[in-house]
Short mmCIF file of N, CA, C and O in Angstrom, two decimals:
data_model
loop_
_atom_site.label_atom_id
_atom_site.label_comp_id
_atom_site.label_asym_id
_atom_site.label_seq_id
_atom_site.Cartn_x
_atom_site.Cartn_y
_atom_site.Cartn_z
N MET A 28 8.99 -4.62 4.98
CA MET A 28 7.71 -4.22 4.68
C MET A 28 7.84 -4.45 3.06
O MET A 28 8.47 -3.96 2.23
N ILE A 29 6.49 -4.73 2.65
CA ILE A 29 6.17 -5.01 1.25
C ILE A 29 4.81 -4.01 1.03
O ILE A 29 3.86 -4.13 1.67
N ALA A 30 4.85 -3.44 -0.46
CA ALA A 30 3.81 -3.00 -0.63
C ALA A 30 3.74 -3.25 -2.44
O ALA A 30 4.44 -3.09 -3.13
N VAL A 31 2.46 -3.62 -2.44
CA VAL A 31 1.95 -3.82 -3.83
C VAL A 31 1.08 -2.84 -4.45
O VAL A 31 0.11 -2.36 -3.85
N ILE A 32 1.42 -1.74 -5.33
CA ILE A 32 0.86 -0.45 -5.59
C ILE A 32 0.28 -0.65 -7.22
O ILE A 32 0.95 -1.23 -7.84
N GLN A 33 -0.77 -0.16 -7.05
CA GLN A 33 -1.46 -0.22 -8.57
C GLN A 33 -2.09 1.12 -8.65
O GLN A 33 -2.57 1.89 -7.82
N ARG A 34 -1.54 1.64 -9.80
CA ARG A 34 -2.14 2.92 -10.59
C ARG A 34 -3.50 2.75 -10.82
O ARG A 34 -3.94 1.92 -11.44
N VAL A 35 -4.40 3.45 -10.17
CA VAL A 35 -5.86 3.33 -10.23
C VAL A 35 -6.56 4.70 -10.80
O VAL A 35 -6.05 5.68 -10.55
N LEU A 36 -7.68 4.38 -11.39
CA LEU A 36 -8.50 5.77 -11.84
C LEU A 36 -9.56 6.13 -10.62
O LEU A 36 -9.93 6.84 -10.42
N GLU A 37 -9.67 4.88 -9.89
CA GLU A 37 -10.36 4.92 -8.65
C GLU A 37 -10.58 3.41 -7.97
O GLU A 37 -10.31 2.69 -8.33
N ALA A 38 -10.55 3.90 -6.60
CA ALA A 38 -10.45 2.66 -5.59
C ALA A 38 -11.24 2.82 -4.27
O ALA A 38 -11.41 3.89 -3.97
N ARG A 39 -11.79 1.76 -3.99
CA ARG A 39 -12.31 1.78 -2.54
C ARG A 39 -12.34 0.67 -1.66
O ARG A 39 -12.33 -0.33 -2.49
N VAL A 40 -12.68 0.66 -0.31
CA VAL A 40 -12.69 -0.49 0.37
C VAL A 40 -13.88 -0.38 1.14
O VAL A 40 -14.46 0.51 1.72
N THR A 41 -14.77 -1.46 1.25
CA THR A 41 -15.85 -1.68 1.91
C THR A 41 -15.67 -2.94 3.18
O THR A 41 -15.21 -3.62 3.05
N VAL A 42 -16.45 -2.30 4.08
CA VAL A 42 -16.34 -3.31 5.24
C VAL A 42 -17.70 -3.40 5.81
O VAL A 42 -18.58 -2.32 6.09
N ASP A 43 -18.49 -4.72 5.70
CA ASP A 43 -20.17 -5.01 6.21
C ASP A 43 -20.97 -3.80 5.38
O ASP A 43 -21.82 -3.35 5.76
N GLY A 44 -20.53 -3.65 4.21
CA GLY A 44 -21.33 -2.94 3.19
C GLY A 44 -21.23 -1.24 3.23
O GLY A 44 -21.88 -0.66 2.62
N ARG A 45 -20.23 -0.90 4.16
CA ARG A 45 -20.29 0.68 4.33
C ARG A 45 -18.69 0.69 3.78
O ARG A 45 -17.49 -0.01 4.07
N ILE A 46 -18.49 2.26 2.83
CA ILE A 46 -17.41 2.27 2.57
C ILE A 46 -16.49 2.96 3.38
O ILE A 46 -17.04 3.96 4.29
N VAL A 47 -15.46 2.34 3.73
CA VAL A 47 -14.39 2.80 4.70
C VAL A 47 -13.23 3.89 4.56
O VAL A 47 -12.64 4.23 5.28
N GLY A 48 -13.05 3.75 3.15
CA GLY A 48 -12.19 4.52 2.45
C GLY A 48 -12.26 4.29 0.96
O GLY A 48 -12.50 3.31 0.17
N ALA A 49 -11.95 5.50 0.34
CA ALA A 49 -12.00 5.54 -1.09
C ALA A 49 -11.25 6.73 -1.80
O ALA A 49 -10.90 7.87 -0.93
N ILE A 50 -10.71 6.59 -2.87
CA ILE A 50 -9.96 7.77 -3.81
C ILE A 50 -10.34 7.63 -5.19
O ILE A 50 -10.91 6.40 -5.74
N GLY A 51 -10.09 8.67 -5.90
CA GLY A 51 -10.18 8.94 -7.31
C GLY A 51 -8.92 8.48 -7.90
O GLY A 51 -8.18 7.50 -7.49
N PRO A 52 -8.49 9.14 -8.95
CA PRO A 52 -7.03 8.78 -9.45
C PRO A 52 -5.82 8.67 -8.47
O PRO A 52 -6.11 9.71 -7.66
N GLY A 53 -5.21 7.68 -8.70
CA GLY A 53 -4.13 7.60 -7.75
C GLY A 53 -3.53 6.57 -7.65
O GLY A 53 -3.19 5.30 -8.55
N LEU A 54 -3.08 6.03 -6.32
CA LEU A 54 -2.05 4.71 -6.10
C LEU A 54 -3.11 3.95 -4.96
O LEU A 54 -3.63 4.56 -3.85
N LEU A 55 -3.27 2.75 -5.39
CA LEU A 55 -3.90 1.75 -4.25
C LEU A 55 -2.50 0.97 -3.51
O LEU A 55 -1.90 0.54 -4.42
N ALA A 56 -2.23 1.05 -2.49
CA ALA A 56 -1.20 0.32 -1.83
C ALA A 56 -1.59 -0.72 -1.02
O ALA A 56 -2.04 -0.54 0.14
N LEU A 57 -1.30 -2.00 -1.25
CA LEU A 57 -1.66 -3.39 -0.51
C LEU A 57 -0.28 -3.44 0.44
O LEU A 57 0.67 -3.64 -0.27
N VAL A 58 -0.45 -3.51 1.68
CA VAL A 58 0.78 -3.63 2.30
C VAL A 58 0.99 -4.48 3.48
O VAL A 58 0.09 -4.58 4.10
N ALA A 59 2.04 -5.08 3.48
CA ALA A 59 2.17 -6.16 4.52
C ALA A 59 3.54 -5.81 5.53
O ALA A 59 4.53 -5.36 4.74
N VAL A 60 3.32 -5.93 6.88
CA VAL A 60 4.42 -5.78 7.68
C VAL A 60 5.09 -7.06 8.11
O VAL A 60 4.43 -8.00 8.37
N GLU A 61 6.47 -7.31 7.78
CA GLU A 61 6.93 -8.49 8.13
C GLU A 61 7.95 -8.20 9.45
O GLU A 61 8.19 -7.39 9.94
N LYS A 62 8.27 -9.80 10.31
CA LYS A 62 9.19 -9.66 10.92
C LYS A 62 10.23 -9.01 10.89
O LYS A 62 11.04 -8.94 9.47
N GLY A 63 10.74 -7.85 11.74
CA GLY A 63 11.73 -7.32 11.80
C GLY A 63 11.82 -5.86 11.21
O GLY A 63 12.74 -4.99 10.97
N ASP A 64 10.54 -5.59 10.47
CA ASP A 64 10.44 -4.10 10.36
C ASP A 64 10.37 -3.13 11.29
O ASP A 64 9.99 -3.40 12.41
N ASP A 65 10.44 -2.06 11.08
CA ASP A 65 10.59 -0.84 12.14
C ASP A 65 10.15 0.51 11.55
O ASP A 65 10.11 0.56 10.36
N SER A 66 10.24 1.33 12.52
CA SER A 66 10.08 2.77 12.16
C SER A 66 10.74 3.45 10.97
O SER A 66 10.16 3.84 10.19
N PRO A 67 12.16 3.16 10.98
CA PRO A 67 12.65 3.60 9.71
C PRO A 67 12.27 3.10 8.29
O PRO A 67 12.19 3.58 7.39
N ARG A 68 11.75 1.56 8.40
CA ARG A 68 11.32 1.38 7.22
C ARG A 68 9.98 1.89 7.01
O ARG A 68 9.48 1.91 5.45
N THR A 69 9.24 2.03 8.01
CA THR A 69 7.66 2.80 7.73
C THR A 69 8.13 4.07 7.03
O THR A 69 7.33 4.53 5.97
N ALA A 70 8.81 4.86 7.39
CA ALA A 70 9.33 6.14 6.79
C ALA A 70 9.82 6.04 5.45
O ALA A 70 9.47 6.46 4.64
N ARG A 71 10.59 5.03 5.24
CA ARG A 71 11.11 4.87 3.67
C ARG A 71 10.03 4.21 2.78
O ARG A 71 9.97 4.80 1.73
N MET A 72 9.10 3.46 3.35
CA MET A 72 7.92 3.14 2.53
C MET A 72 7.29 4.37 2.05
O MET A 72 6.88 4.45 0.99
N ALA A 73 6.66 5.03 3.14
CA ALA A 73 6.22 6.36 2.87
C ALA A 73 6.66 7.26 1.83
O ALA A 73 6.06 8.03 0.74
N GLU A 74 7.93 7.49 1.91
CA GLU A 74 9.01 8.21 0.86
C GLU A 74 8.72 7.53 -0.25
O GLU A 74 8.40 8.04 -1.35
N ARG A 75 8.95 6.22 -0.36
CA ARG A 75 9.04 5.37 -1.71
C ARG A 75 7.33 5.80 -2.40
O ARG A 75 7.36 5.95 -3.78
N LEU A 76 6.34 5.54 -1.59
CA LEU A 76 4.65 5.69 -2.19
C LEU A 76 4.83 7.10 -2.73
O LEU A 76 3.83 7.19 -3.73
N MET A 77 5.04 7.89 -1.97
CA MET A 77 5.07 9.33 -2.81
C MET A 77 5.81 9.48 -3.70
O MET A 77 5.52 10.44 -4.65
N SER A 78 7.25 8.87 -3.89
CA SER A 78 8.16 9.56 -5.05
C SER A 78 8.07 8.59 -6.23
O SER A 78 8.90 9.14 -7.29
N TYR A 79 7.82 7.43 -6.05
CA TYR A 79 7.74 6.40 -7.05
C TYR A 79 7.11 6.86 -8.51
O TYR A 79 5.73 7.39 -8.31
N ARG A 80 7.71 6.91 -9.79
CA ARG A 80 7.31 7.58 -10.59
C ARG A 80 6.48 6.53 -11.56
O ARG A 80 7.12 5.85 -12.41
N VAL A 81 5.16 6.71 -11.34
CA VAL A 81 4.26 5.62 -12.33
C VAL A 81 3.33 6.24 -13.02
O VAL A 81 2.47 5.72 -13.70
N PHE A 82 3.42 7.62 -13.11
CA PHE A 82 2.42 8.51 -13.70
C PHE A 82 2.84 8.95 -15.03
O PHE A 82 4.32 9.21 -14.78
N ALA A 83 2.31 9.14 -15.81
CA ALA A 83 2.65 9.52 -17.38
C ALA A 83 3.17 11.45 -17.07
O ALA A 83 2.17 12.11 -16.47
N ASP A 84 4.02 11.45 -17.91
CA ASP A 84 4.54 12.88 -18.22
C ASP A 84 3.82 13.46 -19.57
O ASP A 84 3.16 12.68 -20.03
N GLU A 85 3.99 14.37 -19.77
CA GLU A 85 3.42 15.29 -20.87
C GLU A 85 3.85 14.28 -22.33
O GLU A 85 3.27 14.08 -23.22
N ALA A 86 4.98 13.41 -22.25
CA ALA A 86 5.42 12.68 -23.10
C ALA A 86 5.10 11.44 -23.10
O ALA A 86 5.32 10.61 -24.11
N GLY A 87 4.07 11.07 -22.26
CA GLY A 87 3.32 9.75 -21.93
C GLY A 87 4.56 8.70 -21.20
O GLY A 87 4.05 7.59 -21.15
N ARG A 88 5.45 8.91 -20.91
CA ARG A 88 6.61 8.47 -20.09
C ARG A 88 6.25 8.20 -18.27
O ARG A 88 5.89 9.49 -18.12
N MET A 89 6.28 7.23 -18.07
CA MET A 89 6.08 7.04 -16.41
C MET A 89 7.19 7.66 -15.75
O MET A 89 8.38 7.23 -15.33
N ASN A 90 6.90 9.01 -15.58
CA ASN A 90 8.13 10.22 -15.19
C ASN A 90 7.57 10.86 -14.04
O ASN A 90 8.02 11.69 -13.42
N ARG A 91 6.27 10.77 -13.34
CA ARG A 91 5.63 11.43 -12.64
C ARG A 91 5.34 10.77 -11.24
O ARG A 91 4.96 9.64 -11.38
N SER A 92 5.42 11.21 -10.12
CA SER A 92 4.88 10.50 -8.85
C SER A 92 3.57 10.96 -8.09
O SER A 92 3.04 11.98 -8.70
N LEU A 93 3.27 10.46 -7.43
CA LEU A 93 1.93 10.74 -6.64
C LEU A 93 1.99 12.28 -6.25
O LEU A 93 0.81 12.66 -6.27
N ALA A 94 3.13 12.54 -5.66
CA ALA A 94 3.35 13.69 -5.03
C ALA A 94 3.08 14.83 -6.00
O ALA A 94 2.58 15.82 -5.96
N GLU A 95 3.79 14.72 -6.93
CA GLU A 95 3.40 15.47 -8.31
C GLU A 95 2.28 15.79 -8.93
O GLU A 95 1.70 16.60 -9.30
N THR A 96 1.26 14.37 -8.92
CA THR A 96 0.14 14.40 -9.68
C THR A 96 -0.81 14.85 -8.45
O THR A 96 -1.92 15.30 -8.96
N ALA A 97 -0.54 14.99 -7.30
CA ALA A 97 -1.74 15.27 -6.25
C ALA A 97 -2.82 14.30 -6.24
O ALA A 97 -3.85 14.78 -5.90
N GLY A 98 -2.64 12.97 -6.71
CA GLY A 98 -3.66 11.75 -6.69
C GLY A 98 -3.82 11.48 -5.19
O GLY A 98 -3.19 11.72 -4.56
N GLY A 99 -4.92 10.52 -4.93
CA GLY A 99 -4.90 9.90 -3.67
C GLY A 99 -4.42 8.82 -3.49
O GLY A 99 -3.51 7.98 -4.34
N LEU A 100 -4.22 8.17 -2.39
CA LEU A 100 -3.41 7.21 -1.93
C LEU A 100 -4.37 6.50 -1.05
O LEU A 100 -4.75 7.04 -0.05
N LEU A 101 -4.76 5.07 -1.23
CA LEU A 101 -5.46 4.42 -0.47
C LEU A 101 -4.75 3.14 0.26
O LEU A 101 -4.11 2.52 -0.67
N LEU A 102 -4.32 3.22 1.47
CA LEU A 102 -3.53 2.14 2.15
C LEU A 102 -4.45 1.08 2.75
O LEU A 102 -5.21 1.35 3.72
N VAL A 103 -4.12 0.11 2.51
CA VAL A 103 -4.95 -1.25 2.80
C VAL A 103 -3.84 -2.23 3.16
O VAL A 103 -3.04 -2.80 2.45
N SER A 104 -4.21 -2.93 4.57
CA SER A 104 -3.31 -3.74 5.24
C SER A 104 -3.54 -5.21 4.76
O SER A 104 -4.72 -5.47 4.46
N GLN A 105 -2.31 -5.86 4.28
CA GLN A 105 -3.06 -7.01 3.72
C GLN A 105 -1.54 -8.12 3.94
O GLN A 105 -0.67 -8.24 3.07
N PHE A 106 -2.02 -8.91 5.12
CA PHE A 106 -0.92 -9.38 5.58
C PHE A 106 -0.21 -10.70 4.64
O PHE A 106 0.86 -11.44 4.91
N THR A 107 -1.12 -11.44 3.71
CA THR A 107 -0.99 -12.27 2.89
C THR A 107 0.16 -12.05 1.91
O THR A 107 0.63 -13.14 1.49
N LEU A 108 0.59 -10.84 2.02
CA LEU A 108 1.57 -10.47 0.89
C LEU A 108 3.06 -10.76 1.60
O LEU A 108 3.83 -11.30 0.75
N ALA A 109 3.03 -11.28 2.88
CA ALA A 109 4.13 -11.56 3.49
C ALA A 109 4.26 -13.11 3.42
O ALA A 109 5.22 -13.70 4.18
N ALA A 110 3.40 -13.84 2.91
CA ALA A 110 3.45 -15.34 3.04
C ALA A 110 4.76 -15.81 2.44
O ALA A 110 5.20 -15.44 1.24
N ASP A 111 5.22 -16.85 3.05
CA ASP A 111 6.12 -17.99 2.24
C ASP A 111 5.55 -18.92 1.63
O ASP A 111 4.83 -19.63 1.81
N THR A 112 5.65 -18.96 -0.02
CA THR A 112 4.89 -19.85 -0.91
C THR A 112 5.91 -20.67 -1.41
O THR A 112 5.70 -21.18 -2.68
N ALA A 113 7.12 -20.71 -1.22
CA ALA A 113 8.30 -21.28 -1.93
C ALA A 113 7.80 -22.73 -1.92
O ALA A 113 8.37 -23.34 -2.78
N ARG A 114 7.26 -23.59 -0.88
CA ARG A 114 7.06 -25.01 -0.98
C ARG A 114 5.74 -25.15 -0.89
O ARG A 114 4.99 -24.31 -0.02
N GLY A 115 5.53 -26.30 -1.30
CA GLY A 115 3.86 -27.26 -0.83
C GLY A 115 2.99 -26.17 -1.38
O GLY A 115 2.99 -25.55 -2.42
N THR A 116 1.62 -26.63 -1.06
CA THR A 116 0.48 -25.86 -1.87
C THR A 116 -0.37 -25.03 -0.70
O THR A 116 -1.51 -24.76 -0.91
N ARG A 117 0.07 -24.83 0.31
CA ARG A 117 -0.19 -23.93 1.41
C ARG A 117 0.73 -22.98 1.80
O ARG A 117 1.77 -23.32 2.48
N PRO A 118 0.29 -21.67 2.25
CA PRO A 118 0.98 -20.45 2.42
C PRO A 118 1.25 -20.91 3.65
O PRO A 118 0.69 -21.17 4.68
N SER A 119 2.75 -20.27 3.99
CA SER A 119 3.29 -20.24 5.45
C SER A 119 3.37 -18.61 5.85
O SER A 119 3.72 -17.95 5.20
N PHE A 120 2.80 -18.07 6.96
CA PHE A 120 2.78 -16.92 7.39
C PHE A 120 4.12 -16.47 8.45
O PHE A 120 3.82 -15.41 8.94
N THR A 121 4.79 -17.21 8.51
CA THR A 121 6.03 -17.30 9.23
C THR A 121 6.65 -15.75 9.34
O THR A 121 7.11 -15.13 9.88
N PRO A 122 6.77 -15.18 7.90
CA PRO A 122 7.63 -14.33 7.68
C PRO A 122 6.78 -12.92 8.18
O PRO A 122 7.33 -11.77 8.27
N ALA A 123 5.44 -13.11 8.69
CA ALA A 123 4.77 -11.80 8.57
C ALA A 123 4.66 -11.47 10.14
O ALA A 123 5.03 -12.29 10.95
N ALA A 124 4.80 -10.18 10.35
CA ALA A 124 4.83 -9.63 11.72
C ALA A 124 3.64 -9.93 12.60
O ALA A 124 2.51 -10.19 12.08
N ALA A 125 3.76 -10.11 14.04
CA ALA A 125 2.78 -10.36 14.89
C ALA A 125 1.63 -9.29 14.59
O ALA A 125 1.81 -8.28 14.14
N PRO A 126 0.42 -9.79 14.83
CA PRO A 126 -0.72 -8.53 14.67
C PRO A 126 -0.35 -7.43 15.21
O PRO A 126 -0.77 -6.08 14.63
N GLU A 127 -0.27 -7.41 16.64
CA GLU A 127 0.29 -6.03 17.10
C GLU A 127 1.10 -5.22 16.75
O GLU A 127 1.12 -4.19 16.63
N ASP A 128 2.19 -6.01 16.24
CA ASP A 128 3.38 -5.14 15.62
C ASP A 128 2.94 -4.43 14.43
O ASP A 128 3.22 -3.35 13.87
N ALA A 129 2.21 -5.49 13.54
CA ALA A 129 1.77 -5.12 12.24
C ALA A 129 0.59 -3.85 12.13
O ALA A 129 0.97 -2.68 11.41
N ARG A 130 -0.27 -3.98 13.34
CA ARG A 130 -1.19 -2.82 13.34
C ARG A 130 -0.26 -1.59 13.57
O ARG A 130 -0.45 -0.42 13.42
N ARG A 131 0.80 -1.69 14.74
CA ARG A 131 1.43 -0.19 15.03
C ARG A 131 2.33 0.29 14.03
O ARG A 131 2.28 1.46 13.80
N LEU A 132 2.98 -0.55 13.22
CA LEU A 132 3.64 0.10 12.12
C LEU A 132 2.89 0.48 10.68
O LEU A 132 3.26 1.29 10.13
N PHE A 133 1.69 -0.54 10.46
CA PHE A 133 0.85 -0.03 9.50
C PHE A 133 0.34 1.62 9.77
O PHE A 133 0.57 2.43 9.16
N ASP A 134 -0.19 1.55 11.09
CA ASP A 134 -0.68 2.89 11.63
C ASP A 134 0.51 4.03 11.34
O ASP A 134 0.20 5.11 10.90
N GLU A 135 1.67 3.45 11.54
CA GLU A 135 2.72 4.51 11.52
C GLU A 135 2.75 4.77 10.19
O GLU A 135 3.45 6.35 9.85
N LEU A 136 2.79 3.93 9.23
CA LEU A 136 3.15 4.32 7.98
C LEU A 136 1.90 5.39 7.36
O LEU A 136 2.10 6.29 6.82
N VAL A 137 0.46 4.90 7.80
CA VAL A 137 -0.33 6.08 7.59
C VAL A 137 -0.18 7.34 8.08
O VAL A 137 -0.37 8.33 7.32
N ARG A 138 0.43 7.55 9.30
CA ARG A 138 0.85 8.93 9.59
C ARG A 138 1.83 9.57 8.90
O ARG A 138 1.55 10.65 8.53
N HIS A 139 2.85 8.75 8.60
CA HIS A 139 3.69 9.27 7.48
C HIS A 139 3.31 9.64 6.31
O HIS A 139 3.48 10.85 5.83
N ALA A 140 2.66 9.03 5.82
CA ALA A 140 1.76 9.40 4.41
C ALA A 140 0.85 10.41 4.47
O ALA A 140 0.95 11.36 3.80
N ARG A 141 0.12 10.81 5.71
CA ARG A 141 -0.51 12.06 5.85
C ARG A 141 0.11 13.11 6.29
O ARG A 141 -0.25 14.25 5.70
N VAL A 142 1.31 13.15 6.62
CA VAL A 142 2.40 14.24 6.84
C VAL A 142 2.67 14.65 5.79
O VAL A 142 2.77 16.02 5.20
N ARG A 143 3.05 13.88 4.47
CA ARG A 143 3.49 13.82 3.35
C ARG A 143 2.66 14.40 2.18
O ARG A 143 2.94 15.08 1.21
N HIS A 144 1.27 14.11 2.40
CA HIS A 144 0.22 13.94 1.14
C HIS A 144 -1.15 14.07 1.80
O HIS A 144 -1.56 13.72 2.86
N PRO A 145 -1.98 15.23 1.00
CA PRO A 145 -3.21 15.72 1.61
C PRO A 145 -4.35 14.46 1.47
O PRO A 145 -5.53 14.67 1.85
N ASP A 146 -4.24 13.51 0.65
CA ASP A 146 -5.29 12.73 0.22
C ASP A 146 -4.82 11.38 0.47
O ASP A 146 -4.47 10.75 -0.38
N VAL A 147 -4.95 10.99 1.78
CA VAL A 147 -4.84 9.66 2.02
C VAL A 147 -5.96 8.87 2.66
O VAL A 147 -6.24 9.52 3.75
N ALA A 148 -6.51 7.75 2.37
CA ALA A 148 -7.47 7.10 2.68
C ALA A 148 -6.94 5.38 3.15
O ALA A 148 -5.44 5.28 2.72
N THR A 149 -7.67 4.59 4.10
CA THR A 149 -7.14 3.61 4.71
C THR A 149 -8.51 2.79 4.32
O THR A 149 -9.61 3.11 4.31
N GLY A 150 -8.14 1.38 4.55
CA GLY A 150 -9.12 0.34 4.83
C GLY A 150 -9.14 0.35 6.27
O GLY A 150 -8.82 1.11 6.96
N GLU A 151 -9.68 -1.04 6.75
CA GLU A 151 -9.94 -1.12 8.12
C GLU A 151 -9.06 -2.42 8.69
O GLU A 151 -9.31 -3.48 8.05
N PHE A 152 -7.74 -2.29 9.34
CA PHE A 152 -7.01 -3.12 9.79
C PHE A 152 -7.60 -4.59 10.36
O PHE A 152 -8.54 -4.21 11.17
N ALA A 153 -7.26 -5.70 9.86
CA ALA A 153 -7.91 -7.01 10.48
C ALA A 153 -9.28 -7.28 10.08
O ALA A 153 -9.72 -8.20 10.54
N ALA A 154 -9.85 -6.28 9.33
CA ALA A 154 -11.48 -6.63 8.89
C ALA A 154 -11.33 -7.35 7.73
O ALA A 154 -10.21 -7.52 6.82
N ASP A 155 -12.55 -8.02 7.34
CA ASP A 155 -12.99 -8.61 6.13
C ASP A 155 -13.32 -7.60 5.04
O ASP A 155 -14.38 -6.90 5.16
N MET A 156 -12.19 -7.16 4.49
CA MET A 156 -12.48 -5.90 3.38
C MET A 156 -12.59 -6.26 1.99
O MET A 156 -12.20 -7.41 1.55
N LYS A 157 -13.63 -5.64 1.30
CA LYS A 157 -13.90 -5.84 0.27
C LYS A 157 -13.33 -4.75 -0.60
O LYS A 157 -13.63 -3.48 -0.53
N VAL A 158 -12.10 -4.91 -1.52
CA VAL A 158 -11.37 -3.81 -2.33
C VAL A 158 -11.83 -3.96 -3.89
O VAL A 158 -11.75 -4.92 -4.58
N ALA A 159 -12.22 -2.65 -4.23
CA ALA A 159 -12.78 -2.48 -5.57
C ALA A 159 -11.84 -1.49 -6.20
O ALA A 159 -11.39 -0.24 -5.55
N LEU A 160 -11.20 -1.61 -7.56
CA LEU A 160 -10.59 -0.55 -8.06
C LEU A 160 -10.58 -0.76 -9.54
O LEU A 160 -11.13 -1.79 -10.25
N ILE A 161 -10.31 0.15 -10.49
CA ILE A 161 -10.09 0.25 -11.83
C ILE A 161 -8.78 0.48 -11.98
O ILE A 161 -8.32 1.63 -11.77
N ASN A 162 -7.79 -0.46 -12.47
CA ASN A 162 -6.56 -0.13 -12.24
C ASN A 162 -6.40 0.42 -13.78
O ASN A 162 -6.70 0.24 -14.88
N ASP A 163 -5.32 1.41 -13.90
CA ASP A 163 -4.94 1.98 -14.89
C ASP A 163 -3.65 1.80 -15.51
O ASP A 163 -2.50 2.02 -15.17
N GLY A 164 -3.85 1.08 -16.78
CA GLY A 164 -2.87 0.88 -17.73
C GLY A 164 -2.76 -0.63 -17.91
O GLY A 164 -3.14 -0.70 -19.30
N PRO A 165 -2.98 -1.80 -17.42
CA PRO A 165 -2.77 -1.96 -16.07
C PRO A 165 -1.24 -1.62 -15.54
O PRO A 165 -0.52 -2.02 -16.28
N VAL A 166 -1.05 -0.93 -14.38
CA VAL A 166 0.32 -0.68 -13.93
C VAL A 166 0.23 -1.22 -12.36
O VAL A 166 -0.62 -0.70 -11.47
N THR A 167 1.05 -2.05 -12.33
CA THR A 167 1.13 -2.75 -10.81
C THR A 167 2.92 -2.91 -10.38
O THR A 167 3.47 -3.63 -11.69
N PHE A 168 2.99 -2.61 -9.24
CA PHE A 168 4.57 -2.76 -8.84
C PHE A 168 4.29 -3.35 -7.66
O PHE A 168 3.65 -3.23 -6.53
N ARG A 169 5.67 -4.03 -7.23
CA ARG A 169 5.92 -4.59 -5.87
C ARG A 169 6.90 -3.73 -5.35
O ARG A 169 7.96 -3.75 -5.67
N LEU A 170 6.99 -2.94 -4.15
CA LEU A 170 7.81 -2.19 -3.52
C LEU A 170 8.26 -2.82 -2.10
O LEU A 170 7.42 -3.26 -1.39
N THR A 171 9.42 -2.82 -2.01
CA THR A 171 10.05 -3.29 -0.66
C THR A 171 10.95 -2.42 0.02
O THR A 171 11.36 -1.47 -0.56
N THR A 172 11.01 -2.52 1.34
CA THR A 172 12.10 -1.69 2.12
C THR A 172 12.94 -2.42 2.64
O THR A 172 12.62 -3.78 3.31
#
């Protein structure tokens, strides 16, 4: 499982002109499920999303987690993160999980996150989403499990 996380001042996802998920300050996580991912990996990713220290403490150092700041978490499924781009000029999506497996595990990640955190929003799985954000920093990291 791969997540590209961005510390944001705000973020939202729209589908067909309607907002389906939005947060204020917090984390936007673009998530890809890969072949071989399983339930323990979804639980581990939820744990990492809550505890990864990307927010400033009193000294201005990235030393506080989402759980500590009580910011929002916007989870957006993005299978293209699982692409193999090592050769040629066209991505290969063979590392990505099958859509039905990806949906099941992404939904599981959302459930894990909601148990751990009060402010979790999502995009719409497999939809043509428009993601808008104001990156804070910019701060962007790639997490894997």
